[in-house]
Amino acid sequence: MGGSISEKRRAGDSSTLYLFLAMIVVGLGLAVRLLGLSKGIWLDEYSSINQILSDNFVEALRHYDHPPLYFVLLKLWSLAATHEAFLRIPSVLFGVGTLATIIWWLRWYGW
């Protein structure tokens, strides 16, 4: 019907191991991103920060060549604080979320 108990146990062990390894990979990805959080900004980050801190945010978005969703989210995030490391946290979260999504996707498709 559903296989022997040992087959089910091996399948459960396999998924537990996969979950454990996935948590380690996501944790390492988060650690690597957080290590460089306050080591200075790159040109694209400066451009994003300059964009959201402009006097006329909406007008600045109209004349910028990138889609506005990231800038709107960053603008809302900046209402809490404008410290460099704090403004980089959304990118850290998106990066770690992407890593977790890829790991989930790989598991879903049997890799």
PDB file of C-alpha atoms in Angstrom:
ATOM      1  CA  MET A   1       0.000   0.000   0.000  1.00  0.00           C
ATOM      2  CA  GLY A   2       2.328   2.703   1.150  1.00  0.00           C
ATOM      3  CA  GLY A   3       5.693   0.988   1.442  1.00  0.00           C
ATOM      4  CA  SER A   4       7.426  -0.533   4.395  1.00  0.00           C
ATOM      5  CA  ILE A   5       8.125   1.247   7.654  1.00  0.00           C
ATOM      6  CA  SER A   6      11.849   1.418   6.905  1.00  0.00           C
ATOM      7  CA  GLU A   7      11.153   3.113   3.538  1.00  0.00           C
ATOM      8  CA  LYS A   8       8.952   5.693   5.249  1.00  0.00           C
ATOM      9  CA  ARG A   9      11.574   6.255   7.939  1.00  0.00           C
ATOM     10  CA  ARG A  10      14.267   6.797   5.280  1.00  0.00           C
ATOM     11  CA  ALA A  11      12.025   9.270   3.459  1.00  0.00           C
ATOM     12  CA  GLY A  12      11.420  11.105   6.751  1.00  0.00           C
ATOM     13  CA  ASP A  13      15.150  11.110   7.542  1.00  0.00           C
ATOM     14  CA  SER A  14      15.861  12.449   4.065  1.00  0.00           C
ATOM     15  CA  SER A  15      13.427  15.343   4.424  1.00  0.00           C
ATOM     16  CA  THR A  16      14.720  16.117   7.933  1.00  0.00           C
ATOM     17  CA  LEU A  17      18.292  16.162   6.630  1.00  0.00           C
ATOM     18  CA  TYR A  18      17.257  18.388   3.708  1.00  0.00           C
ATOM     19  CA  LEU A  19      15.516  20.799   6.070  1.00  0.00           C
ATOM     20  CA  PHE A  20      18.556  20.872   8.353  1.00  0.00           C
ATOM     21  CA  LEU A  21      20.940  21.535   5.436  1.00  0.00           C
ATOM     22  CA  ALA A  22      18.599  24.175   4.019  1.00  0.00           C
ATOM     23  CA  MET A  23      18.538  25.972   7.372  1.00  0.00           C
ATOM     24  CA  ILE A  24      22.343  25.899   7.488  1.00  0.00           C
ATOM     25  CA  VAL A  25      22.651  27.304   3.952  1.00  0.00           C
ATOM     26  CA  VAL A  26      20.099  30.060   4.607  1.00  0.00           C
ATOM     27  CA  GLY A  27      21.783  30.851   7.941  1.00  0.00           C
ATOM     28  CA  LEU A  28      25.182  31.104   6.250  1.00  0.00           C
ATOM     29  CA  GLY A  29      23.685  33.286   3.527  1.00  0.00           C
ATOM     30  CA  LEU A  30      22.237  35.587   6.171  1.00  0.00           C
ATOM     31  CA  ALA A  31      25.543  35.700   8.071  1.00  0.00           C
ATOM     32  CA  VAL A  32      27.531  36.585   4.945  1.00  0.00           C
ATOM     33  CA  ARG A  33      25.110  39.369   4.072  1.00  0.00           C
ATOM     34  CA  LEU A  34      25.098  40.767   7.610  1.00  0.00           C
ATOM     35  CA  LEU A  35      28.907  40.739   7.896  1.00  0.00           C
ATOM     36  CA  GLY A  36      29.285  43.398   5.225  1.00  0.00           C
ATOM     37  CA  LEU A  37      26.297  45.448   6.266  1.00  0.00           C
ATOM     38  CA  SER A  38      28.200  48.476   7.564  1.00  0.00           C
ATOM     39  CA  LYS A  39      31.338  48.378   5.420  1.00  0.00           C
ATOM     40  CA  GLY A  40      30.411  51.230   3.103  1.00  0.00           C
ATOM     41  CA  ILE A  41      27.978  51.502   0.235  1.00  0.00           C
ATOM     42  CA  TRP A  42      28.381  50.750  -3.443  1.00  0.00           C
ATOM     43  CA  LEU A  43      27.457  53.120  -6.255  1.00  0.00           C
ATOM     44  CA  ASP A  44      24.059  51.520  -6.916  1.00  0.00           C
ATOM     45  CA  GLU A  45      23.200  51.675  -3.208  1.00  0.00           C
ATOM     46  CA  TYR A  46      24.206  55.329  -3.096  1.00  0.00           C
ATOM     47  CA  SER A  47      22.002  55.976  -6.099  1.00  0.00           C
ATOM     48  CA  SER A  48      19.034  54.254  -4.419  1.00  0.00           C
ATOM     49  CA  ILE A  49      19.541  56.153  -1.161  1.00  0.00           C
ATOM     50  CA  ASN A  50      19.919  59.433  -3.029  1.00  0.00           C
ATOM     51  CA  GLN A  51      16.700  58.648  -4.914  1.00  0.00           C
ATOM     52  CA  ILE A  52      14.588  58.020  -1.807  1.00  0.00           C
ATOM     53  CA  LEU A  53      15.977  60.980   0.124  1.00  0.00           C
ATOM     54  CA  SER A  54      15.362  63.503  -2.662  1.00  0.00           C
ATOM     55  CA  ASP A  55      13.112  66.451  -1.853  1.00  0.00           C
ATOM     56  CA  ASN A  56      10.504  65.494  -4.434  1.00  0.00           C
ATOM     57  CA  PHE A  57      10.438  61.695  -4.362  1.00  0.00           C
ATOM     58  CA  VAL A  58       7.593  61.162  -6.845  1.00  0.00           C
ATOM     59  CA  GLU A  59       9.075  63.528  -9.410  1.00  0.00           C
ATOM     60  CA  ALA A  60      12.479  61.880  -9.038  1.00  0.00           C
ATOM     61  CA  LEU A  61      10.883  58.483  -9.724  1.00  0.00           C
ATOM     62  CA  ARG A  62       9.339  59.757 -12.940  1.00  0.00           C
ATOM     63  CA  HIS A  63      12.751  60.649 -14.323  1.00  0.00           C
ATOM     64  CA  TYR A  64      14.546  57.514 -13.173  1.00  0.00           C
ATOM     65  CA  ASP A  65      15.034  54.562 -15.520  1.00  0.00           C
ATOM     66  CA  HIS A  66      14.266  51.733 -13.065  1.00  0.00           C
ATOM     67  CA  PRO A  67      10.894  50.324 -11.973  1.00  0.00           C
ATOM     68  CA  PRO A  68       9.655  52.132  -8.858  1.00  0.00           C
ATOM     69  CA  LEU A  69       8.576  49.264  -6.539  1.00  0.00           C
ATOM     70  CA  TYR A  70      11.960  48.834  -4.833  1.00  0.00           C
ATOM     71  CA  PHE A  71      12.277  52.578  -4.295  1.00  0.00           C
ATOM     72  CA  VAL A  72       8.775  52.829  -2.851  1.00  0.00           C
ATOM     73  CA  LEU A  73       9.522  49.989  -0.422  1.00  0.00           C
ATOM     74  CA  LEU A  74      12.861  51.566   0.489  1.00  0.00           C
ATOM     75  CA  LYS A  75      11.186  54.957   0.972  1.00  0.00           C
ATOM     76  CA  LEU A  76       8.659  53.399   3.362  1.00  0.00           C
ATOM     77  CA  TRP A  77      11.506  51.609   5.168  1.00  0.00           C
ATOM     78  CA  SER A  78      13.425  54.879   5.476  1.00  0.00           C
ATOM     79  CA  LEU A  79      10.575  56.432   7.436  1.00  0.00           C
ATOM     80  CA  ALA A  80      11.831  54.450  10.457  1.00  0.00           C
ATOM     81  CA  ALA A  81      15.503  55.463  10.118  1.00  0.00           C
ATOM     82  CA  THR A  82      17.995  56.618   7.490  1.00  0.00           C
ATOM     83  CA  HIS A  83      21.168  55.013   8.818  1.00  0.00           C
ATOM     84  CA  GLU A  84      23.189  53.327   6.060  1.00  0.00           C
ATOM     85  CA  ALA A  85      23.129  49.837   7.577  1.00  0.00           C
ATOM     86  CA  PHE A  86      19.399  50.097   8.306  1.00  0.00           C
ATOM     87  CA  LEU A  87      18.650  51.075   4.699  1.00  0.00           C
ATOM     88  CA  ARG A  88      20.531  47.994   3.473  1.00  0.00           C
ATOM     89  CA  ILE A  89      18.405  45.537   5.498  1.00  0.00           C
ATOM     90  CA  PRO A  90      15.630  45.215   2.850  1.00  0.00           C
ATOM     91  CA  SER A  91      18.240  44.025   0.344  1.00  0.00           C
ATOM     92  CA  VAL A  92      19.508  41.510   2.898  1.00  0.00           C
ATOM     93  CA  LEU A  93      15.970  40.226   3.450  1.00  0.00           C
ATOM     94  CA  PHE A  94      15.288  39.967  -0.292  1.00  0.00           C
ATOM     95  CA  GLY A  95      18.596  38.135  -0.810  1.00  0.00           C
ATOM     96  CA  VAL A  96      17.963  35.619   1.968  1.00  0.00           C
ATOM     97  CA  GLY A  97      14.371  35.201   0.800  1.00  0.00           C
ATOM     98  CA  THR A  98      15.591  34.470  -2.717  1.00  0.00           C
ATOM     99  CA  LEU A  99      18.017  31.883  -1.382  1.00  0.00           C
ATOM    100  CA  ALA A 100      15.266  30.198   0.651  1.00  0.00           C
ATOM    101  CA  THR A 101      12.930  30.235  -2.370  1.00  0.00           C
ATOM    102  CA  ILE A 102      15.549  28.590  -4.581  1.00  0.00           C
ATOM    103  CA  ILE A 103      16.175  25.901  -1.960  1.00  0.00           C
ATOM    104  CA  TRP A 104      12.421  25.260  -1.648  1.00  0.00           C
ATOM    105  CA  TRP A 105      12.094  25.166  -5.437  1.00  0.00           C
ATOM    106  CA  LEU A 106      14.940  22.657  -5.734  1.00  0.00           C
ATOM    107  CA  ARG A 107      13.296  20.416  -3.155  1.00  0.00           C
ATOM    108  CA  TRP A 108       9.915  20.744  -4.847  1.00  0.00           C
ATOM    109  CA  TYR A 109      11.357  19.662  -8.208  1.00  0.00           C
ATOM    110  CA  GLY A 110      13.251  16.744  -6.738  1.00  0.00           C
ATOM    111  CA  TRP A 111      16.845  17.866  -6.609  1.00  0.00           C
TER     112      TRP A 111
END
